């Protein structure tokens, strides 16, 4: 099928390449000339495992192209909107400028019967408000949220847990138009549906809410375990054992019970804030008032990691050499948006520490925003002569591959703060380190 994808950031670029990889003919459109130039050469503009391969393959096959020219959308049957919805400056609500610009820019090129499929994360009610403009062109609007995780984006796009389509509905079910639209999306995602991926057809509001409530739930799970870490810290309990134990209950599950410096990235923080803002607009602020607490718990864990480092170094980090392992908001990503890892590094620097930071993928991005830190590509070089080491992103390079005895031979002091509870505490202690975990004795 001929498809267009408007917006070629993390979401759109992966979506475009993934759709080409399953056989569609795709044009990706973005206003950013540099991004388009890089994608057109088959170069991924950000680190995402597997993306490079499907980009190169798609371009070589002739099924995938990128342009800044919106008119290239003409002739596509489905037009995906994958632009960003960042947090508004000075507020919690989502900024929908790019969504409106994408839809308005696309309108002149829509043909009768086309489908506009919104993938961006938007406040509930957005699709309803956009729909008339699309219908006026004889096209249909569907909301088809994306649940991809960075680092697994290609796999999550080709083989998602579930597909959700919010279509025009009336009287508790899809209209005729809505049902037809759902069928076209079934065709688009045929390879995945044929493998048994659930395809849920619903109304606009439910589809929009599925996305934000999923992210709110994940954020809540992380902050829940981090709240338990705070209690563990005053009682001498170990939150990692606690998470293992409660995680054995299938109703709870162990995933997303990793206590540490908390969640960050381009989605969870902004999405829970936008959800709170939207609920308030709807007069239902109290229903999600707990999300403010989730946010507050999350931010407190960064303070805790900084305080632990200060305590471990005898009450001050001033002029102490602190090596920070990690800058990305999570492993397998070069994304530093709202990264707790980078925030901890910057705060330590602000307290006078001589911070050396390393990361397998995110140094370039981090340096651009925080040039005041010292960046070292080589992990061992970064560790040399450190008074303390703090792990803030659980890359395998630190979690599995860093031998504590090897590290001990490089550093001056032997203090390690495990901001992600990802190290083998016993092994580090055995190698002579004083180990500090998050919510662990
Ligand atoms: C998230 C959702 O998972 C995805 O479905 C949605 O579409 C976009 O937002 P992503 O932002 O890529 O994806 O990251 P995710 O893997 O969810 O991690 C989010 C943050 O939570 C990271 O900073 C991670 O380090 C942190 N985290 C995750 C924890 O602190 N503890 C955990 O147990 C799990």
PDB file of N, CA, C and O and ligand atoms in Angstrom, residues 121 146-152 156 162 211 214-215 218 221-222 225-226 254-269 271 298 328-331 335 338-340 392-394 420, ligand 1:
ATOM      1  N   UNK A 121       1.126  10.994  20.515  1.00  0.00           N
ATOM      2  CA  UNK A 121       0.399  10.921  21.791  1.00  0.00           C
ATOM      3  C   UNK A 121      -0.264  12.270  22.029  1.00  0.00           C
ATOM      4  O   UNK A 121       0.417  13.292  22.118  1.00  0.00           O
ATOM      5  N   UNK A 146       0.857   4.761  19.190  1.00  0.00           N
ATOM      6  CA  UNK A 146       2.084   3.979  19.070  1.00  0.00           C
ATOM      7  C   UNK A 146       2.595   3.680  20.475  1.00  0.00           C
ATOM      8  O   UNK A 146       2.603   4.561  21.325  1.00  0.00           O
ATOM      9  N   UNK A 147       3.023   2.451  20.707  1.00  0.00           N
ATOM     10  CA  UNK A 147       3.487   2.090  22.049  1.00  0.00           C
ATOM     11  C   UNK A 147       4.962   1.725  22.066  1.00  0.00           C
ATOM     12  O   UNK A 147       5.421   1.051  22.980  1.00  0.00           O
ATOM     13  N   UNK A 148       5.692   2.134  21.027  1.00  0.00           N
ATOM     14  CA  UNK A 148       7.078   1.657  20.929  1.00  0.00           C
ATOM     15  C   UNK A 148       7.962   2.161  22.062  1.00  0.00           C
ATOM     16  O   UNK A 148       7.814   3.281  22.545  1.00  0.00           O
ATOM     17  N   UNK A 149       8.861   1.282  22.488  1.00  0.00           N
ATOM     18  CA  UNK A 149       9.868   1.661  23.481  1.00  0.00           C
ATOM     19  C   UNK A 149      11.148   2.005  22.736  1.00  0.00           C
ATOM     20  O   UNK A 149      11.541   1.270  21.822  1.00  0.00           O
ATOM     21  N   UNK A 150      11.810   3.070  23.112  1.00  0.00           N
ATOM     22  CA  UNK A 150      13.091   3.373  22.481  1.00  0.00           C
ATOM     23  C   UNK A 150      14.041   2.223  22.795  1.00  0.00           C
ATOM     24  O   UNK A 150      14.007   1.641  23.873  1.00  0.00           O
ATOM     25  N   UNK A 151      14.874   1.914  21.825  1.00  0.00           N
ATOM     26  CA  UNK A 151      15.797   0.792  22.009  1.00  0.00           C
ATOM     27  C   UNK A 151      15.211  -0.506  21.451  1.00  0.00           C
ATOM     28  O   UNK A 151      15.943  -1.405  21.084  1.00  0.00           O
ATOM     29  N   UNK A 152      13.890  -0.577  21.417  1.00  0.00           N
ATOM     30  CA  UNK A 152      13.205  -1.744  20.839  1.00  0.00           C
ATOM     31  C   UNK A 152      12.180  -1.269  19.815  1.00  0.00           C
ATOM     32  O   UNK A 152      11.229  -1.969  19.511  1.00  0.00           O
ATOM     33  N   UNK A 156       9.143  -3.287  18.213  1.00  0.00           N
ATOM     34  CA  UNK A 156       7.818  -2.919  18.716  1.00  0.00           C
ATOM     35  C   UNK A 156       6.891  -2.439  17.600  1.00  0.00           C
ATOM     36  O   UNK A 156       5.673  -2.551  17.710  1.00  0.00           O
ATOM     37  N   UNK A 162       0.020  -4.971  20.890  1.00  0.00           N
ATOM     38  CA  UNK A 162      -1.370  -4.788  20.455  1.00  0.00           C
ATOM     39  C   UNK A 162      -1.424  -3.607  19.502  1.00  0.00           C
ATOM     40  O   UNK A 162      -0.556  -2.726  19.525  1.00  0.00           O
ATOM     41  N   UNK A 211      -3.338   5.053  25.208  1.00  0.00           N
ATOM     42  CA  UNK A 211      -1.935   5.430  25.197  1.00  0.00           C
ATOM     43  C   UNK A 211      -1.530   6.133  26.488  1.00  0.00           C
ATOM     44  O   UNK A 211      -0.566   5.742  27.152  1.00  0.00           O
ATOM     45  N   UNK A 214      -1.724   3.840  29.574  1.00  0.00           N
ATOM     46  CA  UNK A 214      -0.639   2.834  29.622  1.00  0.00           C
ATOM     47  C   UNK A 214       0.614   3.486  30.180  1.00  0.00           C
ATOM     48  O   UNK A 214       1.275   2.931  31.074  1.00  0.00           O
ATOM     49  N   UNK A 215       0.949   4.671  29.688  1.00  0.00           N
ATOM     50  CA  UNK A 215       2.155   5.339  30.192  1.00  0.00           C
ATOM     51  C   UNK A 215       1.995   5.765  31.646  1.00  0.00           C
ATOM     52  O   UNK A 215       2.946   5.700  32.428  1.00  0.00           O
ATOM     53  N   UNK A 218       2.600   2.649  33.746  1.00  0.00           N
ATOM     54  CA  UNK A 218       4.025   2.289  33.818  1.00  0.00           C
ATOM     55  C   UNK A 218       4.769   3.238  34.759  1.00  0.00           C
ATOM     56  O   UNK A 218       5.587   2.795  35.581  1.00  0.00           O
ATOM     57  N   UNK A 221       3.935   2.364  38.290  1.00  0.00           N
ATOM     58  CA  UNK A 221       4.620   1.150  38.751  1.00  0.00           C
ATOM     59  C   UNK A 221       6.053   1.485  39.195  1.00  0.00           C
ATOM     60  O   UNK A 221       6.508   1.038  40.248  1.00  0.00           O
ATOM     61  N   UNK A 222       6.725   2.291  38.389  1.00  0.00           N
ATOM     62  CA  UNK A 222       8.108   2.655  38.733  1.00  0.00           C
ATOM     63  C   UNK A 222       8.129   3.495  40.014  1.00  0.00           C
ATOM     64  O   UNK A 222       8.933   3.255  40.916  1.00  0.00           O
ATOM     65  N   UNK A 225       7.557   1.425  43.229  1.00  0.00           N
ATOM     66  CA  UNK A 225       8.714   0.696  43.773  1.00  0.00           C
ATOM     67  C   UNK A 225       9.748   1.690  44.319  1.00  0.00           C
ATOM     68  O   UNK A 225      10.434   1.404  45.300  1.00  0.00           O
ATOM     69  N   UNK A 226       9.814   2.868  43.718  1.00  0.00           N
ATOM     70  CA  UNK A 226      10.738   3.871  44.252  1.00  0.00           C
ATOM     71  C   UNK A 226      10.254   4.416  45.598  1.00  0.00           C
ATOM     72  O   UNK A 226      11.072   4.764  46.459  1.00  0.00           O
ATOM     73  N   UNK A 254       7.185  -8.696  37.729  1.00  0.00           N
ATOM     74  CA  UNK A 254       8.459  -8.077  38.111  1.00  0.00           C
ATOM     75  C   UNK A 254       8.872  -6.917  37.195  1.00  0.00           C
ATOM     76  O   UNK A 254       9.657  -6.074  37.591  1.00  0.00           O
ATOM     77  N   UNK A 255       8.319  -6.876  35.962  1.00  0.00           N
ATOM     78  CA  UNK A 255       8.785  -5.843  35.020  1.00  0.00           C
ATOM     79  C   UNK A 255       8.317  -4.455  35.469  1.00  0.00           C
ATOM     80  O   UNK A 255       7.238  -4.293  36.009  1.00  0.00           O
ATOM     81  N   UNK A 256       9.185  -3.457  35.244  1.00  0.00           N
ATOM     82  CA  UNK A 256       8.924  -2.074  35.658  1.00  0.00           C
ATOM     83  C   UNK A 256       8.850  -1.917  37.172  1.00  0.00           C
ATOM     84  O   UNK A 256       8.249  -0.981  37.687  1.00  0.00           O
ATOM     85  N   UNK A 257       9.504  -2.851  37.878  1.00  0.00           N
ATOM     86  CA  UNK A 257       9.683  -2.682  39.319  1.00  0.00           C
ATOM     87  C   UNK A 257      11.167  -2.483  39.610  1.00  0.00           C
ATOM     88  O   UNK A 257      11.670  -2.940  40.635  1.00  0.00           O
ATOM     89  N   UNK A 258      11.869  -1.850  38.689  1.00  0.00           N
ATOM     90  CA  UNK A 258      13.285  -1.562  38.898  1.00  0.00           C
ATOM     91  C   UNK A 258      13.414  -0.231  39.625  1.00  0.00           C
ATOM     92  O   UNK A 258      13.203   0.829  39.032  1.00  0.00           O
ATOM     93  N   UNK A 259      13.748  -0.301  40.938  1.00  0.00           N
ATOM     94  CA  UNK A 259      13.941   0.945  41.699  1.00  0.00           C
ATOM     95  C   UNK A 259      15.297   1.538  41.329  1.00  0.00           C
ATOM     96  O   UNK A 259      16.232   0.817  41.019  1.00  0.00           O
ATOM     97  N   UNK A 260      15.376   2.852  41.376  1.00  0.00           N
ATOM     98  CA  UNK A 260      16.637   3.508  41.025  1.00  0.00           C
ATOM     99  C   UNK A 260      16.443   5.008  40.987  1.00  0.00           C
ATOM    100  O   UNK A 260      15.737   5.555  41.844  1.00  0.00           O
ATOM    101  N   UNK A 261      17.027   5.646  39.971  1.00  0.00           N
ATOM    102  CA  UNK A 261      16.900   7.108  39.888  1.00  0.00           C
ATOM    103  C   UNK A 261      15.652   7.533  39.110  1.00  0.00           C
ATOM    104  O   UNK A 261      15.454   8.713  38.848  1.00  0.00           O
ATOM    105  N   UNK A 262      14.826   6.545  38.745  1.00  0.00           N
ATOM    106  CA  UNK A 262      13.509   6.878  38.208  1.00  0.00           C
ATOM    107  C   UNK A 262      13.424   6.989  36.697  1.00  0.00           C
ATOM    108  O   UNK A 262      14.404   6.788  35.986  1.00  0.00           O
ATOM    109  N   UNK A 263      12.235   7.344  36.238  1.00  0.00           N
ATOM    110  CA  UNK A 263      11.980   7.377  34.796  1.00  0.00           C
ATOM    111  C   UNK A 263      12.262   8.747  34.202  1.00  0.00           C
ATOM    112  O   UNK A 263      12.184   9.770  34.874  1.00  0.00           O
ATOM    113  N   UNK A 264      12.588   8.711  32.912  1.00  0.00           N
ATOM    114  CA  UNK A 264      12.796   9.940  32.156  1.00  0.00           C
ATOM    115  C   UNK A 264      12.431   9.665  30.714  1.00  0.00           C
ATOM    116  O   UNK A 264      11.629   8.778  30.433  1.00  0.00           O
ATOM    117  N   UNK A 265      13.048  10.424  29.799  1.00  0.00           N
ATOM    118  CA  UNK A 265      12.787  10.194  28.383  1.00  0.00           C
ATOM    119  C   UNK A 265      11.758  11.142  27.817  1.00  0.00           C
ATOM    120  O   UNK A 265      11.212  12.001  28.507  1.00  0.00           O
ATOM    121  N   UNK A 266      11.492  10.941  26.538  1.00  0.00           N
ATOM    122  CA  UNK A 266      10.604  11.851  25.817  1.00  0.00           C
ATOM    123  C   UNK A 266       9.126  11.543  26.009  1.00  0.00           C
ATOM    124  O   UNK A 266       8.283  12.244  25.444  1.00  0.00           O
ATOM    125  N   UNK A 267       8.796  10.502  26.781  1.00  0.00           N
ATOM    126  CA  UNK A 267       7.377  10.121  26.876  1.00  0.00           C
ATOM    127  C   UNK A 267       6.810  10.177  28.287  1.00  0.00           C
ATOM    128  O   UNK A 267       5.951  11.003  28.573  1.00  0.00           O
ATOM    129  N   UNK A 268       7.274   9.274  29.150  1.00  0.00           N
ATOM    130  CA  UNK A 268       6.621   9.135  30.454  1.00  0.00           C
ATOM    131  C   UNK A 268       6.465  10.462  31.210  1.00  0.00           C
ATOM    132  O   UNK A 268       5.345  10.800  31.617  1.00  0.00           O
ATOM    133  N   UNK A 269       7.535  11.251  31.398  1.00  0.00           N
ATOM    134  CA  UNK A 269       7.367  12.483  32.187  1.00  0.00           C
ATOM    135  C   UNK A 269       6.356  13.448  31.561  1.00  0.00           C
ATOM    136  O   UNK A 269       5.458  13.940  32.244  1.00  0.00           O
ATOM    137  N   UNK A 271       4.040  12.815  29.318  1.00  0.00           N
ATOM    138  CA  UNK A 271       2.701  12.256  29.142  1.00  0.00           C
ATOM    139  C   UNK A 271       1.890  12.286  30.437  1.00  0.00           C
ATOM    140  O   UNK A 271       0.686  12.557  30.408  1.00  0.00           O
ATOM    141  N   UNK A 298       9.284  10.422  41.692  1.00  0.00           N
ATOM    142  CA  UNK A 298      10.285  10.193  40.651  1.00  0.00           C
ATOM    143  C   UNK A 298      11.433  11.204  40.752  1.00  0.00           C
ATOM    144  O   UNK A 298      12.605  10.831  40.700  1.00  0.00           O
ATOM    145  N   UNK A 328      22.332   8.590  28.882  1.00  0.00           N
ATOM    146  CA  UNK A 328      21.035   8.326  28.233  1.00  0.00           C
ATOM    147  C   UNK A 328      19.979   8.026  29.290  1.00  0.00           C
ATOM    148  O   UNK A 328      20.301   7.516  30.355  1.00  0.00           O
ATOM    149  N   UNK A 329      18.726   8.301  28.967  1.00  0.00           N
ATOM    150  CA  UNK A 329      17.657   8.080  29.958  1.00  0.00           C
ATOM    151  C   UNK A 329      17.435   6.604  30.227  1.00  0.00           C
ATOM    152  O   UNK A 329      16.826   6.245  31.229  1.00  0.00           O
ATOM    153  N   UNK A 330      17.957   5.761  29.320  1.00  0.00           N
ATOM    154  CA  UNK A 330      17.928   4.316  29.539  1.00  0.00           C
ATOM    155  C   UNK A 330      18.906   3.693  28.548  1.00  0.00           C
ATOM    156  O   UNK A 330      19.324   4.354  27.590  1.00  0.00           O
ATOM    157  N   UNK A 331      19.282   2.422  28.745  1.00  0.00           N
ATOM    158  CA  UNK A 331      20.236   1.818  27.820  1.00  0.00           C
ATOM    159  C   UNK A 331      19.641   1.611  26.426  1.00  0.00           C
ATOM    160  O   UNK A 331      18.417   1.682  26.259  1.00  0.00           O
ATOM    161  N   UNK A 335      19.121   8.925  23.678  1.00  0.00           N
ATOM    162  CA  UNK A 335      18.174   9.982  24.020  1.00  0.00           C
ATOM    163  C   UNK A 335      18.472  10.517  25.422  1.00  0.00           C
ATOM    164  O   UNK A 335      18.552   9.752  26.382  1.00  0.00           O
ATOM    165  N   UNK A 338      14.955  14.677  29.210  1.00  0.00           N
ATOM    166  CA  UNK A 338      14.547  14.447  30.599  1.00  0.00           C
ATOM    167  C   UNK A 338      15.263  13.243  31.200  1.00  0.00           C
ATOM    168  O   UNK A 338      14.663  12.426  31.896  1.00  0.00           O
ATOM    169  N   UNK A 339      16.552  13.129  30.929  1.00  0.00           N
ATOM    170  CA  UNK A 339      17.296  11.966  31.435  1.00  0.00           C
ATOM    171  C   UNK A 339      17.666  12.148  32.901  1.00  0.00           C
ATOM    172  O   UNK A 339      18.375  13.091  33.260  1.00  0.00           O
ATOM    173  N   UNK A 340      17.213  11.236  33.777  1.00  0.00           N
ATOM    174  CA  UNK A 340      17.609  11.329  35.181  1.00  0.00           C
ATOM    175  C   UNK A 340      19.120  11.172  35.334  1.00  0.00           C
ATOM    176  O   UNK A 340      19.725  11.778  36.216  1.00  0.00           O
ATOM    177  N   UNK A 392      24.429   5.427  36.421  1.00  0.00           N
ATOM    178  CA  UNK A 392      23.109   6.043  36.286  1.00  0.00           C
ATOM    179  C   UNK A 392      22.308   5.539  35.078  1.00  0.00           C
ATOM    180  O   UNK A 392      21.119   5.817  34.960  1.00  0.00           O
ATOM    181  N   UNK A 393      22.969   4.831  34.167  1.00  0.00           N
ATOM    182  CA  UNK A 393      22.245   4.177  33.067  1.00  0.00           C
ATOM    183  C   UNK A 393      22.763   2.740  33.014  1.00  0.00           C
ATOM    184  O   UNK A 393      23.976   2.532  32.936  1.00  0.00           O
ATOM    185  N   UNK A 394      21.843   1.779  33.054  1.00  0.00           N
ATOM    186  CA  UNK A 394      22.269   0.386  33.212  1.00  0.00           C
ATOM    187  C   UNK A 394      22.662  -0.281  31.893  1.00  0.00           C
ATOM    188  O   UNK A 394      22.135  -1.324  31.505  1.00  0.00           O
ATOM    189  N   UNK A 420      21.037   2.503  39.609  1.00  0.00           N
ATOM    190  CA  UNK A 420      20.033   1.677  38.923  1.00  0.00           C
ATOM    191  C   UNK A 420      19.904   0.292  39.556  1.00  0.00           C
ATOM    192  O   UNK A 420      19.230  -0.585  38.980  1.00  0.00           O
TER     193      UNK A 420
HETATM  194  C1  LIG B   1       7.742   4.398  27.137  1.00  0.00           C
HETATM  195  C2  LIG B   1       6.732   3.256  27.081  1.00  0.00           C
HETATM  196  O1  LIG B   1       7.318   2.054  27.585  1.00  0.00           O
HETATM  197  C3  LIG B   1       6.251   3.050  25.667  1.00  0.00           C
HETATM  198  O2  LIG B   1       5.283   2.029  25.607  1.00  0.00           O
HETATM  199  C4  LIG B   1       5.680   4.362  25.165  1.00  0.00           C
HETATM  200  O3  LIG B   1       5.236   4.250  23.845  1.00  0.00           O
HETATM  201  C5  LIG B   1       6.710   5.476  25.269  1.00  0.00           C
HETATM  202  O4  LIG B   1       7.178   5.568  26.607  1.00  0.00           O
HETATM  203  P1  LIG B   1      10.328   4.647  26.582  1.00  0.00           P
HETATM  204  O5  LIG B   1      10.213   6.086  26.936  1.00  0.00           O
HETATM  205  O6  LIG B   1      11.097   4.251  25.381  1.00  0.00           O
HETATM  206  O7  LIG B   1       8.884   3.998  26.407  1.00  0.00           O
HETATM  207  O8  LIG B   1      11.021   3.949  27.833  1.00  0.00           O
HETATM  208  P2  LIG B   1      10.705   2.815  28.907  1.00  0.00           P
HETATM  209  O9  LIG B   1      11.411   1.597  28.540  1.00  0.00           O
HETATM  210  O10 LIG B   1       9.264   2.722  29.205  1.00  0.00           O
HETATM  211  O11 LIG B   1      11.456   3.445  30.156  1.00  0.00           O
HETATM  212  C6  LIG B   1      11.057   4.717  30.672  1.00  0.00           C
HETATM  213  C7  LIG B   1      11.924   5.144  31.823  1.00  0.00           C
HETATM  214  O12 LIG B   1      11.621   4.374  32.970  1.00  0.00           O
HETATM  215  C8  LIG B   1      13.424   5.010  31.609  1.00  0.00           C
HETATM  216  O13 LIG B   1      14.061   6.167  32.112  1.00  0.00           O
HETATM  217  C9  LIG B   1      13.789   3.790  32.427  1.00  0.00           C
HETATM  218  O14 LIG B   1      15.116   3.844  32.896  1.00  0.00           O
HETATM  219  C10 LIG B   1      12.804   3.915  33.582  1.00  0.00           C
HETATM  220  N1  LIG B   1      12.519   2.626  34.247  1.00  0.00           N
HETATM  221  C11 LIG B   1      11.963   1.605  33.549  1.00  0.00           C
HETATM  222  C12 LIG B   1      12.791   2.487  35.613  1.00  0.00           C
HETATM  223  O15 LIG B   1      13.282   3.413  36.260  1.00  0.00           O
HETATM  224  N2  LIG B   1      12.492   1.295  36.212  1.00  0.00           N
HETATM  225  C13 LIG B   1      11.946   0.249  35.549  1.00  0.00           C
HETATM  226  O16 LIG B   1      11.715  -0.790  36.164  1.00  0.00           O
HETATM  227  C14 LIG B   1      11.671   0.401  34.169  1.00  0.00           C
END
